[in-house]
């Protein structure tokens, strides 16, 4: 269970950071993405990154 939490936590954290970068216009990949320079994705990415960090914290406490 700890391994699954860690994998999900890392994936959520990385995806959240990607969303934040795309929303801020720092990561312009893929070029056809609807998320590019859309400020709302900074918020959603931050929420997802926090969820990922929480999962990593929970996995560390369990392990």
PDB file of N, CA, C and O in Angstrom:
ATOM      1  N   UNK A   1       0.819  -1.191   0.000  1.00  0.00           N
ATOM      2  CA  UNK A   1       0.000   0.000   0.000  1.00  0.00           C
ATOM      3  C   UNK A   1       0.868   1.263   0.000  1.00  0.00           C
ATOM      4  O   UNK A   1       0.539   2.244  -0.658  1.00  0.00           O
ATOM      5  N   UNK A   2       1.970   1.228   0.732  1.00  0.00           N
ATOM      6  CA  UNK A   2       2.863   2.379   0.792  1.00  0.00           C
ATOM      7  C   UNK A   2       3.452   2.685  -0.582  1.00  0.00           C
ATOM      8  O   UNK A   2       3.551   3.849  -0.972  1.00  0.00           O
ATOM      9  N   UNK A   3       3.818   1.649  -1.314  1.00  0.00           N
ATOM     10  CA  UNK A   3       4.380   1.842  -2.654  1.00  0.00           C
ATOM     11  C   UNK A   3       3.363   2.493  -3.586  1.00  0.00           C
ATOM     12  O   UNK A   3       3.703   3.407  -4.346  1.00  0.00           O
ATOM     13  N   UNK A   4       2.125   2.056  -3.511  1.00  0.00           N
ATOM     14  CA  UNK A   4       1.068   2.637  -4.355  1.00  0.00           C
ATOM     15  C   UNK A   4       0.860   4.109  -4.002  1.00  0.00           C
ATOM     16  O   UNK A   4       0.725   4.962  -4.891  1.00  0.00           O
ATOM     17  N   UNK A   5       0.846   4.435  -2.705  1.00  0.00           N
ATOM     18  CA  UNK A   5       0.696   5.826  -2.284  1.00  0.00           C
ATOM     19  C   UNK A   5       1.846   6.687  -2.788  1.00  0.00           C
ATOM     20  O   UNK A   5       1.645   7.818  -3.228  1.00  0.00           O
ATOM     21  N   UNK A   6       3.059   6.137  -2.738  1.00  0.00           N
ATOM     22  CA  UNK A   6       4.224   6.894  -3.221  1.00  0.00           C
ATOM     23  C   UNK A   6       4.148   7.132  -4.715  1.00  0.00           C
ATOM     24  O   UNK A   6       4.436   8.232  -5.190  1.00  0.00           O
ATOM     25  N   UNK A   7       3.776   6.113  -5.476  1.00  0.00           N
ATOM     26  CA  UNK A   7       3.673   6.256  -6.929  1.00  0.00           C
ATOM     27  C   UNK A   7       2.606   7.288  -7.278  1.00  0.00           C
ATOM     28  O   UNK A   7       2.834   8.191  -8.087  1.00  0.00           O
ATOM     29  N   UNK A   8       1.436   7.168  -6.659  1.00  0.00           N
ATOM     30  CA  UNK A   8       0.357   8.128  -6.923  1.00  0.00           C
ATOM     31  C   UNK A   8       0.747   9.539  -6.490  1.00  0.00           C
ATOM     32  O   UNK A   8       0.423  10.518  -7.172  1.00  0.00           O
ATOM     33  N   UNK A   9       1.446   9.639  -5.375  1.00  0.00           N
ATOM     34  CA  UNK A   9       1.884  10.945  -4.883  1.00  0.00           C
ATOM     35  C   UNK A   9       2.860  11.615  -5.834  1.00  0.00           C
ATOM     36  O   UNK A   9       2.724  12.798  -6.142  1.00  0.00           O
ATOM     37  N   UNK A  10       3.827  10.858  -6.323  1.00  0.00           N
ATOM     38  CA  UNK A  10       4.802  11.423  -7.255  1.00  0.00           C
ATOM     39  C   UNK A  10       4.122  11.819  -8.558  1.00  0.00           C
ATOM     40  O   UNK A  10       4.372  12.909  -9.097  1.00  0.00           O
ATOM     41  N   UNK A  11       3.247  10.970  -9.080  1.00  0.00           N
ATOM     42  CA  UNK A  11       2.545  11.285 -10.324  1.00  0.00           C
ATOM     43  C   UNK A  11       1.669  12.528 -10.178  1.00  0.00           C
ATOM     44  O   UNK A  11       1.669  13.406 -11.054  1.00  0.00           O
ATOM     45  N   UNK A  12       0.938  12.621  -9.074  1.00  0.00           N
ATOM     46  CA  UNK A  12       0.077  13.783  -8.849  1.00  0.00           C
ATOM     47  C   UNK A  12       0.906  15.051  -8.683  1.00  0.00           C
ATOM     48  O   UNK A  12       0.554  16.103  -9.224  1.00  0.00           O
ATOM     49  N   UNK A  13       2.002  14.954  -7.975  1.00  0.00           N
ATOM     50  CA  UNK A  13       2.862  16.117  -7.769  1.00  0.00           C
ATOM     51  C   UNK A  13       3.449  16.606  -9.092  1.00  0.00           C
ATOM     52  O   UNK A  13       3.391  17.798  -9.413  1.00  0.00           O
ATOM     53  N   UNK A  14       3.971  15.687  -9.885  1.00  0.00           N
ATOM     54  CA  UNK A  14       4.560  16.071 -11.174  1.00  0.00           C
ATOM     55  C   UNK A  14       3.514  16.610 -12.141  1.00  0.00           C
ATOM     56  O   UNK A  14       3.755  17.594 -12.849  1.00  0.00           O
ATOM     57  N   UNK A  15       2.346  15.987 -12.176  1.00  0.00           N
ATOM     58  CA  UNK A  15       1.293  16.462 -13.066  1.00  0.00           C
ATOM     59  C   UNK A  15       0.806  17.847 -12.633  1.00  0.00           C
ATOM     60  O   UNK A  15       0.559  18.716 -13.476  1.00  0.00           O
ATOM     61  N   UNK A  16       0.685  18.047 -11.337  1.00  0.00           N
ATOM     62  CA  UNK A  16       0.286  19.357 -10.834  1.00  0.00           C
ATOM     63  C   UNK A  16       1.289  20.438 -11.199  1.00  0.00           C
ATOM     64  O   UNK A  16       0.917  21.537 -11.608  1.00  0.00           O
ATOM     65  N   UNK A  17       2.571  20.123 -11.094  1.00  0.00           N
ATOM     66  CA  UNK A  17       3.600  21.094 -11.475  1.00  0.00           C
ATOM     67  C   UNK A  17       3.566  21.375 -12.972  1.00  0.00           C
ATOM     68  O   UNK A  17       3.757  22.521 -13.404  1.00  0.00           O
ATOM     69  N   UNK A  18       3.301  20.349 -13.776  1.00  0.00           N
ATOM     70  CA  UNK A  18       3.164  20.544 -15.220  1.00  0.00           C
ATOM     71  C   UNK A  18       1.994  21.463 -15.529  1.00  0.00           C
ATOM     72  O   UNK A  18       2.111  22.401 -16.323  1.00  0.00           O
ATOM     73  N   UNK A  19       0.858  21.215 -14.895  1.00  0.00           N
ATOM     74  CA  UNK A  19      -0.328  22.052 -15.108  1.00  0.00           C
ATOM     75  C   UNK A  19      -0.043  23.494 -14.715  1.00  0.00           C
ATOM     76  O   UNK A  19      -0.456  24.421 -15.392  1.00  0.00           O
ATOM     77  N   UNK A  20       0.653  23.688 -13.597  1.00  0.00           N
ATOM     78  CA  UNK A  20       0.984  25.036 -13.165  1.00  0.00           C
ATOM     79  C   UNK A  20       1.896  25.722 -14.179  1.00  0.00           C
ATOM     80  O   UNK A  20       1.705  26.899 -14.505  1.00  0.00           O
ATOM     81  N   UNK A  21       2.884  24.998 -14.672  1.00  0.00           N
ATOM     82  CA  UNK A  21       3.792  25.562 -15.661  1.00  0.00           C
ATOM     83  C   UNK A  21       3.094  25.916 -16.958  1.00  0.00           C
ATOM     84  O   UNK A  21       3.370  26.955 -17.573  1.00  0.00           O
ATOM     85  N   UNK A  22       2.166  25.062 -17.384  1.00  0.00           N
ATOM     86  CA  UNK A  22       1.413  25.356 -18.598  1.00  0.00           C
ATOM     87  C   UNK A  22       0.492  26.554 -18.388  1.00  0.00           C
ATOM     88  O   UNK A  22       0.382  27.428 -19.244  1.00  0.00           O
ATOM     89  N   UNK A  23      -0.171  26.606 -17.264  1.00  0.00           N
ATOM     90  CA  UNK A  23      -1.077  27.714 -16.977  1.00  0.00           C
ATOM     91  C   UNK A  23      -0.352  29.049 -16.886  1.00  0.00           C
ATOM     92  O   UNK A  23      -0.881  30.083 -17.296  1.00  0.00           O
ATOM     93  N   UNK A  24       0.870  29.024 -16.372  1.00  0.00           N
ATOM     94  CA  UNK A  24       1.658  30.250 -16.252  1.00  0.00           C
ATOM     95  C   UNK A  24       2.353  30.621 -17.561  1.00  0.00           C
ATOM     96  O   UNK A  24       2.931  31.698 -17.667  1.00  0.00           O
ATOM     97  N   UNK A  25       2.323  29.729 -18.535  1.00  0.00           N
ATOM     98  CA  UNK A  25       2.987  29.997 -19.808  1.00  0.00           C
ATOM     99  C   UNK A  25       4.471  29.706 -19.777  1.00  0.00           C
ATOM    100  O   UNK A  25       5.204  30.113 -20.673  1.00  0.00           O
ATOM    101  N   UNK A  26       4.941  29.003 -18.748  1.00  0.00           N
ATOM    102  CA  UNK A  26       6.349  28.652 -18.654  1.00  0.00           C
ATOM    103  C   UNK A  26       6.687  27.391 -19.442  1.00  0.00           C
ATOM    104  O   UNK A  26       7.805  27.243 -19.917  1.00  0.00           O
ATOM    105  N   UNK A  27       5.716  26.488 -19.542  1.00  0.00           N
ATOM    106  CA  UNK A  27       5.885  25.243 -20.296  1.00  0.00           C
ATOM    107  C   UNK A  27       4.883  25.275 -21.435  1.00  0.00           C
ATOM    108  O   UNK A  27       3.682  25.163 -21.211  1.00  0.00           O
ATOM    109  N   UNK A  28       5.365  25.454 -22.622  1.00  0.00           N
ATOM    110  CA  UNK A  28       4.500  25.564 -23.795  1.00  0.00           C
ATOM    111  C   UNK A  28       4.484  24.242 -24.564  1.00  0.00           C
ATOM    112  O   UNK A  28       4.777  24.172 -25.753  1.00  0.00           O
ATOM    113  N   UNK A  29       4.198  23.167 -23.871  1.00  0.00           N
ATOM    114  CA  UNK A  29       4.168  21.838 -24.452  1.00  0.00           C
ATOM    115  C   UNK A  29       2.931  21.118 -23.977  1.00  0.00           C
ATOM    116  O   UNK A  29       2.630  21.196 -22.789  1.00  0.00           O
ATOM    117  N   UNK A  30       2.239  20.400 -24.799  1.00  0.00           N
ATOM    118  CA  UNK A  30       2.298  20.410 -26.260  1.00  0.00           C
ATOM    119  C   UNK A  30       1.710  21.712 -26.803  1.00  0.00           C
ATOM    120  O   UNK A  30       0.879  22.355 -26.164  1.00  0.00           O
ATOM    121  N   UNK A  31       2.129  22.084 -27.981  1.00  0.00           N
ATOM    122  CA  UNK A  31       1.761  23.389 -28.550  1.00  0.00           C
ATOM    123  C   UNK A  31       0.255  23.546 -28.737  1.00  0.00           C
ATOM    124  O   UNK A  31      -0.262  24.653 -28.737  1.00  0.00           O
ATOM    125  N   UNK A  32      -0.457  22.440 -28.891  1.00  0.00           N
ATOM    126  CA  UNK A  32      -1.905  22.510 -29.130  1.00  0.00           C
ATOM    127  C   UNK A  32      -2.734  22.396 -27.846  1.00  0.00           C
ATOM    128  O   UNK A  32      -3.948  22.300 -27.916  1.00  0.00           O
ATOM    129  N   UNK A  33      -2.096  22.425 -26.675  1.00  0.00           N
ATOM    130  CA  UNK A  33      -2.813  22.252 -25.412  1.00  0.00           C
ATOM    131  C   UNK A  33      -3.727  23.441 -25.119  1.00  0.00           C
ATOM    132  O   UNK A  33      -3.354  24.593 -25.308  1.00  0.00           O
ATOM    133  N   UNK A  34      -4.929  23.152 -24.649  1.00  0.00           N
ATOM    134  CA  UNK A  34      -5.883  24.196 -24.280  1.00  0.00           C
ATOM    135  C   UNK A  34      -5.524  24.849 -22.945  1.00  0.00           C
ATOM    136  O   UNK A  34      -6.118  25.844 -22.558  1.00  0.00           O
ATOM    137  N   UNK A  35      -4.543  24.307 -22.242  1.00  0.00           N
ATOM    138  CA  UNK A  35      -4.187  24.793 -20.913  1.00  0.00           C
ATOM    139  C   UNK A  35      -3.133  25.905 -20.941  1.00  0.00           C
ATOM    140  O   UNK A  35      -2.896  26.545 -19.922  1.00  0.00           O
ATOM    141  N   UNK A  36      -2.535  26.153 -22.090  1.00  0.00           N
ATOM    142  CA  UNK A  36      -1.434  27.101 -22.177  1.00  0.00           C
ATOM    143  C   UNK A  36      -1.904  28.525 -21.881  1.00  0.00           C
ATOM    144  O   UNK A  36      -2.850  29.018 -22.475  1.00  0.00           O
ATOM    145  N   UNK A  37      -1.205  29.144 -20.941  1.00  0.00           N
ATOM    146  CA  UNK A  37      -1.461  30.524 -20.529  1.00  0.00           C
ATOM    147  C   UNK A  37      -2.894  30.757 -20.070  1.00  0.00           C
ATOM    148  O   UNK A  37      -3.445  31.843 -20.240  1.00  0.00           O
ATOM    149  N   UNK A  38      -3.509  29.748 -19.491  1.00  0.00           N
ATOM    150  CA  UNK A  38      -4.838  29.869 -18.878  1.00  0.00           C
ATOM    151  C   UNK A  38      -4.629  29.831 -17.362  1.00  0.00           C
ATOM    152  O   UNK A  38      -4.330  28.785 -16.788  1.00  0.00           O
ATOM    153  N   UNK A  39      -4.779  30.981 -16.716  1.00  0.00           N
ATOM    154  CA  UNK A  39      -4.407  31.142 -15.305  1.00  0.00           C
ATOM    155  C   UNK A  39      -5.130  30.177 -14.356  1.00  0.00           C
ATOM    156  O   UNK A  39      -4.600  29.843 -13.303  1.00  0.00           O
ATOM    157  N   UNK A  40      -6.303  29.702 -14.718  1.00  0.00           N
ATOM    158  CA  UNK A  40      -7.035  28.782 -13.831  1.00  0.00           C
ATOM    159  C   UNK A  40      -6.251  27.493 -13.603  1.00  0.00           C
ATOM    160  O   UNK A  40      -6.363  26.864 -12.549  1.00  0.00           O
ATOM    161  N   UNK A  41      -5.406  27.117 -14.581  1.00  0.00           N
ATOM    162  CA  UNK A  41      -4.641  25.878 -14.445  1.00  0.00           C
ATOM    163  C   UNK A  41      -3.513  26.005 -13.440  1.00  0.00           C
ATOM    164  O   UNK A  41      -3.009  25.002 -12.944  1.00  0.00           O
ATOM    165  N   UNK A  42      -3.132  27.239 -13.103  1.00  0.00           N
ATOM    166  CA  UNK A  42      -2.177  27.417 -12.012  1.00  0.00           C
ATOM    167  C   UNK A  42      -2.830  26.970 -10.707  1.00  0.00           C
ATOM    168  O   UNK A  42      -2.222  26.264  -9.888  1.00  0.00           O
ATOM    169  N   UNK A  43      -4.086  27.349 -10.520  1.00  0.00           N
ATOM    170  CA  UNK A  43      -4.829  26.955  -9.312  1.00  0.00           C
ATOM    171  C   UNK A  43      -5.035  25.439  -9.265  1.00  0.00           C
ATOM    172  O   UNK A  43      -4.726  24.796  -8.258  1.00  0.00           O
ATOM    173  N   UNK A  44      -5.572  24.878 -10.344  1.00  0.00           N
ATOM    174  CA  UNK A  44      -5.846  23.433 -10.349  1.00  0.00           C
ATOM    175  C   UNK A  44      -4.557  22.623 -10.216  1.00  0.00           C
ATOM    176  O   UNK A  44      -4.533  21.594  -9.546  1.00  0.00           O
ATOM    177  N   UNK A  45      -3.502  23.090 -10.849  1.00  0.00           N
ATOM    178  CA  UNK A  45      -2.214  22.413 -10.720  1.00  0.00           C
ATOM    179  C   UNK A  45      -1.689  22.474  -9.296  1.00  0.00           C
ATOM    180  O   UNK A  45      -1.141  21.491  -8.783  1.00  0.00           O
ATOM    181  N   UNK A  46      -1.856  23.615  -8.647  1.00  0.00           N
ATOM    182  CA  UNK A  46      -1.436  23.742  -7.252  1.00  0.00           C
ATOM    183  C   UNK A  46      -2.202  22.817  -6.331  1.00  0.00           C
ATOM    184  O   UNK A  46      -1.627  22.200  -5.428  1.00  0.00           O
ATOM    185  N   UNK A  47      -3.500  22.697  -6.573  1.00  0.00           N
ATOM    186  CA  UNK A  47      -4.322  21.780  -5.770  1.00  0.00           C
ATOM    187  C   UNK A  47      -3.847  20.342  -5.968  1.00  0.00           C
ATOM    188  O   UNK A  47      -3.678  19.598  -4.990  1.00  0.00           O
ATOM    189  N   UNK A  48      -3.624  19.954  -7.212  1.00  0.00           N
ATOM    190  CA  UNK A  48      -3.175  18.586  -7.486  1.00  0.00           C
ATOM    191  C   UNK A  48      -1.787  18.334  -6.901  1.00  0.00           C
ATOM    192  O   UNK A  48      -1.534  17.255  -6.347  1.00  0.00           O
ATOM    193  N   UNK A  49      -0.894  19.320  -6.988  1.00  0.00           N
ATOM    194  CA  UNK A  49       0.438  19.164  -6.404  1.00  0.00           C
ATOM    195  C   UNK A  49       0.352  19.003  -4.882  1.00  0.00           C
ATOM    196  O   UNK A  49       1.089  18.201  -4.302  1.00  0.00           O
ATOM    197  N   UNK A  50      -0.541  19.736  -4.245  1.00  0.00           N
ATOM    198  CA  UNK A  50      -0.723  19.593  -2.791  1.00  0.00           C
ATOM    199  C   UNK A  50      -1.276  18.215  -2.429  1.00  0.00           C
ATOM    200  O   UNK A  50      -0.883  17.627  -1.421  1.00  0.00           O
ATOM    201  N   UNK A  51      -2.192  17.710  -3.253  1.00  0.00           N
ATOM    202  CA  UNK A  51      -2.710  16.352  -3.033  1.00  0.00           C
ATOM    203  C   UNK A  51      -1.571  15.340  -3.148  1.00  0.00           C
ATOM    204  O   UNK A  51      -1.439  14.430  -2.323  1.00  0.00           O
ATOM    205  N   UNK A  52      -0.734  15.516  -4.166  1.00  0.00           N
ATOM    206  CA  UNK A  52       0.415  14.622  -4.336  1.00  0.00           C
ATOM    207  C   UNK A  52       1.365  14.676  -3.153  1.00  0.00           C
ATOM    208  O   UNK A  52       1.842  13.648  -2.674  1.00  0.00           O
ATOM    209  N   UNK A  53       1.644  15.882  -2.673  1.00  0.00           N
ATOM    210  CA  UNK A  53       2.517  16.032  -1.509  1.00  0.00           C
ATOM    211  C   UNK A  53       1.885  15.384  -0.279  1.00  0.00           C
ATOM    212  O   UNK A  53       2.575  14.752   0.532  1.00  0.00           O
ATOM    213  N   UNK A  54       0.582  15.525  -0.154  1.00  0.00           N
ATOM    214  CA  UNK A  54      -0.117  14.880   0.967  1.00  0.00           C
ATOM    215  C   UNK A  54      -0.032  13.366   0.902  1.00  0.00           C
ATOM    216  O   UNK A  54       0.152  12.702   1.926  1.00  0.00           O
ATOM    217  N   UNK A  55      -0.161  12.809  -0.292  1.00  0.00           N
ATOM    218  CA  UNK A  55      -0.036  11.364  -0.450  1.00  0.00           C
ATOM    219  C   UNK A  55       1.373  10.889  -0.107  1.00  0.00           C
ATOM    220  O   UNK A  55       1.545   9.844   0.531  1.00  0.00           O
ATOM    221  N   UNK A  56       2.375  11.666  -0.513  1.00  0.00           N
ATOM    222  CA  UNK A  56       3.754  11.306  -0.166  1.00  0.00           C
ATOM    223  C   UNK A  56       3.971  11.377   1.343  1.00  0.00           C
ATOM    224  O   UNK A  56       4.642  10.508   1.924  1.00  0.00           O
ATOM    225  N   UNK A  57       3.410  12.386   1.991  1.00  0.00           N
ATOM    226  CA  UNK A  57       3.511  12.507   3.441  1.00  0.00           C
ATOM    227  C   UNK A  57       2.837  11.325   4.125  1.00  0.00           C
ATOM    228  O   UNK A  57       3.384  10.726   5.059  1.00  0.00           O
ATOM    229  N   UNK A  58       1.645  10.974   3.648  1.00  0.00           N
ATOM    230  CA  UNK A  58       0.923   9.839   4.216  1.00  0.00           C
ATOM    231  C   UNK A  58       1.691   8.537   4.027  1.00  0.00           C
ATOM    232  O   UNK A  58       1.754   7.713   4.944  1.00  0.00           O
ATOM    233  N   UNK A  59       2.290   8.367   2.855  1.00  0.00           N
ATOM    234  CA  UNK A  59       3.067   7.152   2.593  1.00  0.00           C
ATOM    235  C   UNK A  59       4.273   7.066   3.521  1.00  0.00           C
ATOM    236  O   UNK A  59       4.598   5.973   3.992  1.00  0.00           O
ATOM    237  N   UNK A  60       4.896   8.190   3.791  1.00  0.00           N
ATOM    238  CA  UNK A  60       6.056   8.177   4.678  1.00  0.00           C
ATOM    239  C   UNK A  60       5.650   7.847   6.103  1.00  0.00           C
ATOM    240  O   UNK A  60       6.358   7.125   6.799  1.00  0.00           O
ATOM    241  N   UNK A  61       4.514   8.350   6.526  1.00  0.00           N
ATOM    242  CA  UNK A  61       4.051   8.058   7.893  1.00  0.00           C
ATOM    243  C   UNK A  61       3.670   6.585   8.057  1.00  0.00           C
ATOM    244  O   UNK A  61       3.816   6.013   9.124  1.00  0.00           O
ATOM    245  N   UNK A  62       3.132   5.986   6.991  1.00  0.00           N
ATOM    246  CA  UNK A  62       2.705   4.584   7.046  1.00  0.00           C
ATOM    247  C   UNK A  62       3.897   3.652   6.978  1.00  0.00           C
ATOM    248  O   UNK A  62       3.838   2.532   7.458  1.00  0.00           O
ATOM    249  N   UNK A  63       4.952   4.092   6.275  1.00  0.00           N
ATOM    250  CA  UNK A  63       6.108   3.218   6.024  1.00  0.00           C
ATOM    251  C   UNK A  63       7.103   3.363   7.071  1.00  0.00           C
ATOM    252  O   UNK A  63       7.701   2.762   7.783  1.00  0.00           O
TER     253      UNK A  63
END
